[in-house]
PDB file of C-alpha atoms in Angstrom:
ATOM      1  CA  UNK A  26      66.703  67.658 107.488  1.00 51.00           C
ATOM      2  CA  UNK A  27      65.490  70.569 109.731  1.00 45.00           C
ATOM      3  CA  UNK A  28      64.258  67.809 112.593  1.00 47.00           C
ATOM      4  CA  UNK A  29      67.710  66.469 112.866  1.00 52.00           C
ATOM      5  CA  UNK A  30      69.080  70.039 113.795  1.00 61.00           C
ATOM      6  CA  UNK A  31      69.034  70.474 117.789  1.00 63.00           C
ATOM      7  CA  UNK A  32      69.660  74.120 118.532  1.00 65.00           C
ATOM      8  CA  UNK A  33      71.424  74.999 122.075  1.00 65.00           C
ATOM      9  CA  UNK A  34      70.074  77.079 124.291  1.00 60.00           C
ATOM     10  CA  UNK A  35      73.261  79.105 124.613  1.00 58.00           C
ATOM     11  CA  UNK A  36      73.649  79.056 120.449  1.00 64.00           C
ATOM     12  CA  UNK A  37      70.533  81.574 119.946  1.00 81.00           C
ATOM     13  CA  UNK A  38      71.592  84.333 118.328  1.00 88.00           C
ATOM     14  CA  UNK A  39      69.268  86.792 116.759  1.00 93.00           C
ATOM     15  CA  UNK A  40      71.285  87.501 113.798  1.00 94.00           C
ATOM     16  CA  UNK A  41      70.532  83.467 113.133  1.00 96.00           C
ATOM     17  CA  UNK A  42      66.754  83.363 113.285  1.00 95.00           C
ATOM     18  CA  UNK A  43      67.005  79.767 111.016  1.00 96.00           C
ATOM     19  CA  UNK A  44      69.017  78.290 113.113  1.00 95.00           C
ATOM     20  CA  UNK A  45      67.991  74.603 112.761  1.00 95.00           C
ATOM     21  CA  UNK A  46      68.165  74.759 109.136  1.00 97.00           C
ATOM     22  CA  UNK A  47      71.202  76.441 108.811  1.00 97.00           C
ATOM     23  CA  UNK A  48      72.359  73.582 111.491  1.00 96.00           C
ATOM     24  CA  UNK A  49      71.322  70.828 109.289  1.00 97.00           C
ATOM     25  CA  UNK A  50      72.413  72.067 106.206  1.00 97.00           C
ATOM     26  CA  UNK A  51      75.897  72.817 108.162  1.00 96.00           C
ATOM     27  CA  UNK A  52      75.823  68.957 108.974  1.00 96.00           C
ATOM     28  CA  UNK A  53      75.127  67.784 105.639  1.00 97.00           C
ATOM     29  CA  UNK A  54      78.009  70.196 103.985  1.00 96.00           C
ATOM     30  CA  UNK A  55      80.152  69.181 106.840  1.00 94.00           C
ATOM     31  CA  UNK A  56      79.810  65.564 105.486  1.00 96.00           C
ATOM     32  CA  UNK A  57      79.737  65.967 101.717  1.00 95.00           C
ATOM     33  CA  UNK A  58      83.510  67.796 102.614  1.00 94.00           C
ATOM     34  CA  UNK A  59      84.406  65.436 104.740  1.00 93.00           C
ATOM     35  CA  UNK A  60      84.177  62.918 102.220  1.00 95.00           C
ATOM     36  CA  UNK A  61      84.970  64.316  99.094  1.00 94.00           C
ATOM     37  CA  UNK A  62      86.826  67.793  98.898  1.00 94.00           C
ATOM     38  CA  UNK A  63      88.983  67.303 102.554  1.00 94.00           C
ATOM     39  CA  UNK A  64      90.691  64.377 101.642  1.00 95.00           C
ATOM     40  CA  UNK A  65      91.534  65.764  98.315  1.00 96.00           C
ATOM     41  CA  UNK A  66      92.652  68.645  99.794  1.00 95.00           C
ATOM     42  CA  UNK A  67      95.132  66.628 102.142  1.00 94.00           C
ATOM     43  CA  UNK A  68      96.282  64.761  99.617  1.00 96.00           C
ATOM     44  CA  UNK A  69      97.374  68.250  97.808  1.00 95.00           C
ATOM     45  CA  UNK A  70      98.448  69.209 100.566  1.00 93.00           C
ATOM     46  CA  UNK A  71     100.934  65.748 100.887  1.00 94.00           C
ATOM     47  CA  UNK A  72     102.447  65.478  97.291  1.00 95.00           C
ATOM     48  CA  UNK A  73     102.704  69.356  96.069  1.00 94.00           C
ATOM     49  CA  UNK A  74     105.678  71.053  96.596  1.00 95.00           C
ATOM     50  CA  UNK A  75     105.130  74.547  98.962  1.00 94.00           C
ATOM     51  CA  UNK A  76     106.603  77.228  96.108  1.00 95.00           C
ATOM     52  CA  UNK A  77     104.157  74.992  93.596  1.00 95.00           C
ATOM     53  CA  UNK A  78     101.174  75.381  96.495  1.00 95.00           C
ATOM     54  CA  UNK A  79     102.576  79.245  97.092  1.00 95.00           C
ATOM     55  CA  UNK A  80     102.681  79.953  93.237  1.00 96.00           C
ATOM     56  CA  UNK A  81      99.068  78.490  92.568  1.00 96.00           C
ATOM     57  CA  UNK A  82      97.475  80.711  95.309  1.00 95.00           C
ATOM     58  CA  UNK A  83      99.278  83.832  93.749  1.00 96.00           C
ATOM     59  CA  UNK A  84      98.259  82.674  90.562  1.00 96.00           C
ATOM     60  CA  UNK A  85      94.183  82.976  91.392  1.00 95.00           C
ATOM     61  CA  UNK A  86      95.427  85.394  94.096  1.00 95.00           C
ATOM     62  CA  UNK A  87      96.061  87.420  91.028  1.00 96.00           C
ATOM     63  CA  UNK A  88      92.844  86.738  88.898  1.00 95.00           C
ATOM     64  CA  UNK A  89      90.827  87.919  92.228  1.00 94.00           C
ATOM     65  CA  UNK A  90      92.140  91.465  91.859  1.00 96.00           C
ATOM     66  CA  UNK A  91      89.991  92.181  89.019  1.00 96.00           C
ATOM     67  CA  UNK A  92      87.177  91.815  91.259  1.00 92.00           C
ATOM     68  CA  UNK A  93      88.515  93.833  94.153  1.00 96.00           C
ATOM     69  CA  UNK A  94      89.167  96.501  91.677  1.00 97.00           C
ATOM     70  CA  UNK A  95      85.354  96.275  90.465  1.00 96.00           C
ATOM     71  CA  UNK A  96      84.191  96.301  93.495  1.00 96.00           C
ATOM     72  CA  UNK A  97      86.497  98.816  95.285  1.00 96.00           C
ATOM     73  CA  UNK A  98      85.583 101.112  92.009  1.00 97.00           C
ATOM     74  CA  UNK A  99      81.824 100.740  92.640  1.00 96.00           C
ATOM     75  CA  UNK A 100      82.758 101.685  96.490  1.00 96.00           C
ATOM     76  CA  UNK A 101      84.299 104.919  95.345  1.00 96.00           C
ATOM     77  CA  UNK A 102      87.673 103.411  97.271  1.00 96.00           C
ATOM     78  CA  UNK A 103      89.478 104.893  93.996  1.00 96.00           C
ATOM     79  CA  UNK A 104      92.759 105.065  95.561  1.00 96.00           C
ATOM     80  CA  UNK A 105      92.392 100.929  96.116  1.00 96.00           C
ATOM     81  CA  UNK A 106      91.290 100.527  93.103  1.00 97.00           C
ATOM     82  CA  UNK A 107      93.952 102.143  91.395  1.00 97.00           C
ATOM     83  CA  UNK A 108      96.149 100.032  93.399  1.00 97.00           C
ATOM     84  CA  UNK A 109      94.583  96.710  92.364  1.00 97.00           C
ATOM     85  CA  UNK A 110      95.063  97.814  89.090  1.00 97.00           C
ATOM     86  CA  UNK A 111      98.418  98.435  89.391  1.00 97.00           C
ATOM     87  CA  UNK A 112      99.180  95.150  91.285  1.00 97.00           C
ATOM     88  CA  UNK A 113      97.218  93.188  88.280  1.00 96.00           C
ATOM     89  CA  UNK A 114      99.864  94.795  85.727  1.00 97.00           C
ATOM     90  CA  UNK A 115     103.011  94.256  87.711  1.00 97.00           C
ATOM     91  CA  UNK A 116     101.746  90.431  88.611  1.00 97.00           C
ATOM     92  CA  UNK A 117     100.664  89.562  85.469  1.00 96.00           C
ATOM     93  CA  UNK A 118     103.577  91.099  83.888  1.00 96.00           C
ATOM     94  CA  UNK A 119     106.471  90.617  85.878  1.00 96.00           C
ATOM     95  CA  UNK A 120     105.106  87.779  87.899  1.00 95.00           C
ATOM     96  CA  UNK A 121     104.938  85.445  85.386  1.00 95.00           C
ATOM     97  CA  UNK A 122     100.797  85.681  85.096  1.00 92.00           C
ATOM     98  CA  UNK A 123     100.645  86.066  88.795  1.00 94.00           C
ATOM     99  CA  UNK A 124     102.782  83.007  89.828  1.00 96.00           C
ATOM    100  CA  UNK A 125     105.209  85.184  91.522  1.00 96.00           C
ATOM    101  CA  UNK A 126     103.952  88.530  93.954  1.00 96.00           C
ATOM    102  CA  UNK A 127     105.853  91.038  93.367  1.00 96.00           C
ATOM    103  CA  UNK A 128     103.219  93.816  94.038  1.00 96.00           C
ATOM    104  CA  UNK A 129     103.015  93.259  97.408  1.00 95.00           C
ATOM    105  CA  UNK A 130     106.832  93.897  98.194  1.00 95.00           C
ATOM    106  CA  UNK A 131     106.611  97.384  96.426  1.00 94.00           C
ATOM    107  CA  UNK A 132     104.020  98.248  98.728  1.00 93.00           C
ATOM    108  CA  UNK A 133     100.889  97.578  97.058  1.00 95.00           C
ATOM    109  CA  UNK A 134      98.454  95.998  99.530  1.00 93.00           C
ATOM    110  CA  UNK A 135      96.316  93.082  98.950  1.00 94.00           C
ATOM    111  CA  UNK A 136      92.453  94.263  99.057  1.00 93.00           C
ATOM    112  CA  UNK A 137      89.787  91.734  99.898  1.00 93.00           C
ATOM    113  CA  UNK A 138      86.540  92.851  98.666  1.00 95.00           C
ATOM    114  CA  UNK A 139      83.727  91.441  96.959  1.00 95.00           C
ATOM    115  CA  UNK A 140      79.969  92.781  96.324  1.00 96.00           C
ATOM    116  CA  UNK A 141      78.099  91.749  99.564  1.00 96.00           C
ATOM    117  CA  UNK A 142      80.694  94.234 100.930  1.00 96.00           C
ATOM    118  CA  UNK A 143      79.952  96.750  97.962  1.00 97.00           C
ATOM    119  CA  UNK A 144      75.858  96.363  99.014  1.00 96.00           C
ATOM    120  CA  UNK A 145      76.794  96.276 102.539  1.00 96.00           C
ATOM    121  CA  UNK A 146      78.928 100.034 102.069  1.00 94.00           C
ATOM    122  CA  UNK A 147      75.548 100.873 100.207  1.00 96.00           C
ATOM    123  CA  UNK A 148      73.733 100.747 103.286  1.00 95.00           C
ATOM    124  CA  UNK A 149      71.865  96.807 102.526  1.00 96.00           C
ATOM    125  CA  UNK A 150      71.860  95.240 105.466  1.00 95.00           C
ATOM    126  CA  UNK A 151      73.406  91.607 105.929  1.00 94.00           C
ATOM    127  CA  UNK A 152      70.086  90.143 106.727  1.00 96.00           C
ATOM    128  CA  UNK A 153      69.797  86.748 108.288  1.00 97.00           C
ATOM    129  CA  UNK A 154      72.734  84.471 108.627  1.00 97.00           C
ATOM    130  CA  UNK A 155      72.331  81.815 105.957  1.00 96.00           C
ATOM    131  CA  UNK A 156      74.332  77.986 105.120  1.00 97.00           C
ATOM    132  CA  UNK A 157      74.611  77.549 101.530  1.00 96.00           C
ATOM    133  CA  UNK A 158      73.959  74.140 100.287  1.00 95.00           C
ATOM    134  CA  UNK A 159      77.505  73.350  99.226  1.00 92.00           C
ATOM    135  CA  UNK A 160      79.018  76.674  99.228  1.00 92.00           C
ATOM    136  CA  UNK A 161      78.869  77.349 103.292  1.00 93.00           C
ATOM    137  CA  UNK A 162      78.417  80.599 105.902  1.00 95.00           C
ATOM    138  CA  UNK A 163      76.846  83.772 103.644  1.00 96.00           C
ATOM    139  CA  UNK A 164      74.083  86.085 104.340  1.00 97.00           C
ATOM    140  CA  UNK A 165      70.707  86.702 102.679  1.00 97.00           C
ATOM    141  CA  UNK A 166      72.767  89.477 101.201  1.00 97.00           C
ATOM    142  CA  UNK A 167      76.169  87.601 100.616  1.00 96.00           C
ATOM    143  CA  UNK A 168      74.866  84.948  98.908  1.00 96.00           C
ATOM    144  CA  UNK A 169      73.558  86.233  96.086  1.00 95.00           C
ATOM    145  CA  UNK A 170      76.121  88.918  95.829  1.00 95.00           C
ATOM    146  CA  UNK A 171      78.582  86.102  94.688  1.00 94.00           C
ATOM    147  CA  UNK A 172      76.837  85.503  91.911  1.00 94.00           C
ATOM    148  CA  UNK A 173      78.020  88.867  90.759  1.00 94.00           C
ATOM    149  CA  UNK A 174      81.558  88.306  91.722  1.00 94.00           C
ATOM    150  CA  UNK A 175      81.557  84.688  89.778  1.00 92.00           C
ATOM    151  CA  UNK A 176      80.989  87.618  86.909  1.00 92.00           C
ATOM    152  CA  UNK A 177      83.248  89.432  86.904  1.00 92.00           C
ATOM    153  CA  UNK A 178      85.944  86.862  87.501  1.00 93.00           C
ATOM    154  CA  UNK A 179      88.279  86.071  84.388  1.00 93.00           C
ATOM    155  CA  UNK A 180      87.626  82.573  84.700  1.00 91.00           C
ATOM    156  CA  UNK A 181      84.079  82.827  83.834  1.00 89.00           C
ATOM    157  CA  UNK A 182      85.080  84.200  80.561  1.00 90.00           C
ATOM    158  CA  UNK A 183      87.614  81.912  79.876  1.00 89.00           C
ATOM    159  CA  UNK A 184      86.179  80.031  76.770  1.00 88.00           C
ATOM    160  CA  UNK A 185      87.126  76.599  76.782  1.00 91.00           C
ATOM    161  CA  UNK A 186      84.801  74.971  79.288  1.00 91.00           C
ATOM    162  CA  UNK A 187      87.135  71.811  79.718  1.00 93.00           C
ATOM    163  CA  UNK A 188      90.291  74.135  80.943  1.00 93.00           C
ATOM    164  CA  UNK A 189      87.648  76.314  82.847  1.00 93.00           C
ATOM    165  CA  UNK A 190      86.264  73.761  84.896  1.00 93.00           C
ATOM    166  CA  UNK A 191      90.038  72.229  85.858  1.00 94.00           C
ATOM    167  CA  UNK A 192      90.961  75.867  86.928  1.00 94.00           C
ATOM    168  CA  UNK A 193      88.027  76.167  88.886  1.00 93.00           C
ATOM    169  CA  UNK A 194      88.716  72.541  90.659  1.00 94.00           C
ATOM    170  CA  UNK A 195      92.314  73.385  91.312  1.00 95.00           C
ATOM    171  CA  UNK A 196      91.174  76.542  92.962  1.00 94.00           C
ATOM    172  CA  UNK A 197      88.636  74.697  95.046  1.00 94.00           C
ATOM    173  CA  UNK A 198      91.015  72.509  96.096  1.00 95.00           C
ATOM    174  CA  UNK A 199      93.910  74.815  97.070  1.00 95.00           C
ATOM    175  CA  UNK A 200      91.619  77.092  98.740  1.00 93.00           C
ATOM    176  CA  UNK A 201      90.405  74.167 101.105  1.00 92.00           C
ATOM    177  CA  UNK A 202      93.661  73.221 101.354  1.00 93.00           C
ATOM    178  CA  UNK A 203      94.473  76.850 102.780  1.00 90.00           C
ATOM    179  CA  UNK A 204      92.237  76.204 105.467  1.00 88.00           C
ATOM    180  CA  UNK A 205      93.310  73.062 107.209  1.00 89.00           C
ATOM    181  CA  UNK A 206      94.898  74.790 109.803  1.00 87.00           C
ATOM    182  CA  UNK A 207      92.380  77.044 110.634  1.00 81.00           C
ATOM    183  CA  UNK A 208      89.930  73.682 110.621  1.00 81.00           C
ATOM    184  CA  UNK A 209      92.642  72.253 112.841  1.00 79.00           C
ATOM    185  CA  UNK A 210      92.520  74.993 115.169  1.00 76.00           C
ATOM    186  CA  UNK A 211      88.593  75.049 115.711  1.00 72.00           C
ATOM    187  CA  UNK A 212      88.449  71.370 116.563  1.00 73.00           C
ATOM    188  CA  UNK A 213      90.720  71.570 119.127  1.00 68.00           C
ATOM    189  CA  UNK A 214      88.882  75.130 120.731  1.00 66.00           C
ATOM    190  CA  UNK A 215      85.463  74.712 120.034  1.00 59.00           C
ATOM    191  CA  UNK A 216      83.027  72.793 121.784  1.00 77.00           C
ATOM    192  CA  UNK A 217      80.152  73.892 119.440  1.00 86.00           C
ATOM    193  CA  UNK A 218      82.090  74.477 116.009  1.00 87.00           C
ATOM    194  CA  UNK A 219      78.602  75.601 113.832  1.00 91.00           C
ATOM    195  CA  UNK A 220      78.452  78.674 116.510  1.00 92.00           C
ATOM    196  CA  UNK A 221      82.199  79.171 116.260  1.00 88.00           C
ATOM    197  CA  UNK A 222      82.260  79.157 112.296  1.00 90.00           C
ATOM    198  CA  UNK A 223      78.934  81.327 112.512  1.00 93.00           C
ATOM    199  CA  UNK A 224      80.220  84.046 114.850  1.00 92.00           C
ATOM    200  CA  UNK A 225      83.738  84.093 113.436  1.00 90.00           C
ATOM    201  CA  UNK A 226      81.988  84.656 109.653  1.00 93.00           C
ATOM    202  CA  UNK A 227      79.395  87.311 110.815  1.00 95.00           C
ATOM    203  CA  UNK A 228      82.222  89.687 112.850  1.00 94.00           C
ATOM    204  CA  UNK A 229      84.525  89.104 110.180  1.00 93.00           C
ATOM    205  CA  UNK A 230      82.191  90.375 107.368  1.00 93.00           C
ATOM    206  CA  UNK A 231      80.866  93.494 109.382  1.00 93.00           C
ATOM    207  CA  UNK A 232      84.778  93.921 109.802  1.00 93.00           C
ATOM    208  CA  UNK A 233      85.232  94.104 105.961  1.00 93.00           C
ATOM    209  CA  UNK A 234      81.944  96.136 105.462  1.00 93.00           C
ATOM    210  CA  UNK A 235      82.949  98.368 107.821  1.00 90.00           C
ATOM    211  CA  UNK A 236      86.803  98.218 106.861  1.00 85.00           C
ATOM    212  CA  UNK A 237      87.550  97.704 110.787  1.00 78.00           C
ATOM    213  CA  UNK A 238      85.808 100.924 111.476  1.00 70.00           C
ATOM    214  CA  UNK A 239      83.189  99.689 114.948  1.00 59.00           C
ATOM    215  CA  UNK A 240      79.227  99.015 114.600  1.00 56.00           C
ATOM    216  CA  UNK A 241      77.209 101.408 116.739  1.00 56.00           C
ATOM    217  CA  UNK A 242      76.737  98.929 119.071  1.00 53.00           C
ATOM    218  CA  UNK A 243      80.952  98.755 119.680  1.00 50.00           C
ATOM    219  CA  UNK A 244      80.982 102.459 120.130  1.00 52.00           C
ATOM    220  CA  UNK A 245      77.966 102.234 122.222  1.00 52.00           C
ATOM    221  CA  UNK A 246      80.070  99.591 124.725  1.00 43.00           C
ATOM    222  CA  UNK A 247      83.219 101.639 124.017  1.00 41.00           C
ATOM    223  CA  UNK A 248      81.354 104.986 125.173  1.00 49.00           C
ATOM    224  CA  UNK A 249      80.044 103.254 128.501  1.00 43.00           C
ATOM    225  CA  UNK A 250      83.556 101.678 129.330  1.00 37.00           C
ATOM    226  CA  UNK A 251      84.721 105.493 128.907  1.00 42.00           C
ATOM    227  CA  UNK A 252      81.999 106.378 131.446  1.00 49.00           C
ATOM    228  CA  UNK A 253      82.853 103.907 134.292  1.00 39.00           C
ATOM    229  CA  UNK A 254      86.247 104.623 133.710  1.00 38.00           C
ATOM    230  CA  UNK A 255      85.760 108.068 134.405  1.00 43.00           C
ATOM    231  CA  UNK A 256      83.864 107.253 137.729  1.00 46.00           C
ATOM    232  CA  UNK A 257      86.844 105.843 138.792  1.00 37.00           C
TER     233      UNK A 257
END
């Protein structure tokens, strides 16, 4: 697989030092979802009603708060996790089991968090950037770290296997669905859409590690920009 991977001179990137792997195994998922989950997800897309699409995502929306809580506890963010918690009540409760958001317009925020940001807050670094057969972009440090979140999800403890594995194809499904337009968007931008999906996944991820905060290297450029400026 790793022959069939040519890397571009202009693609190097030391965060990527397995480039032509990570290449070939971004062809091969790039195929697999081009001919199994993307047309499924079109096809969702087609026949299912918007406040049905909107209500599903809200629905595993609100199972994903249990892990933001978890892992916003375990970041000592207790403030956000208090608030997960209290979104998880009201959306459960007076959202039907999460069909309906109605957290979000009393002013409690969605979190996004997960344990490769937990590790990453811990001071592990990310490591090298790494495709994962079937799964896509993640980190030496990421992908493992799901493995923790699949945990502590409620689906995992959902005991009928039948129901659990229809829940976790619907939620396949509408998240891929979620991202046609962003798919749409990259073809028509990017020449080279492995660097764009690798460079838009790395600076996002220090961005949630980091909750927006800059690397050293950003205050590094910021700090010289502040010089020159001042020489002028």
């Amino acid at each position: 697989m790793t022959g069939c991977a040519t890397v571009p001179p202009e693609s190097k990137d030391p965060r990527d030092p397995w480039e032509s792997y990570n290449r070939a195994m971004f062809q091969f998922n790039d195929a697999v979802d081009r001919a199994v989950l993307k047309p499924v997800a079109e096809g969702y897309d087609r026949v299912t009603p918007q406040p049905v699409r909107t209500g599903i995502g809200n629905f595993f929306s609100n199972l994903g708060d249990v892990h933001n809580m978890a892992n916003n506890a375990l970041q000592f963010k207790f403030h956000d996790a208090a608030s997960d918690l209290t979104r998880l009540i009201m959306n459960t409760s007076f959202g039907v089991f999460g069909l309906f958001d109605v957290a979000t317009p009393m002013g409690l925020e969605k979190s996004n968090e997960d344990f490769g940001q937990t590790l990453g807050s811990w001071g592990v670094p990310s490591g090298p950037y790494f495709v994962v057969p079937f799964r896509g972009p993640s980190t030496v440090r990421d992908a493992p770290a799901e493995i923790v979140d699949a945990r502590i999800h409620p689906l995992y403890y959902h005991d009928d296997v039948a129901q659990r594995n229809v829940l976790v194809g619907v939620r396949l499904v509408d998240i891929r669905a979620g991202l046609l337009p962003t798919e749409r968007a990259l073809e028509g931008m990017a020449v080279d859409r492995y660097m764009a999906i690798r460079n838009a996944y790395l600076d996002r991820r220090e961005y949630l590690v980091t909750d927006g905060a800059p690397s050293d290297a950003q205050r590094d450029m910021l700090r010289e920009l502040e010089d020159w400026d001042d020489d002028f």
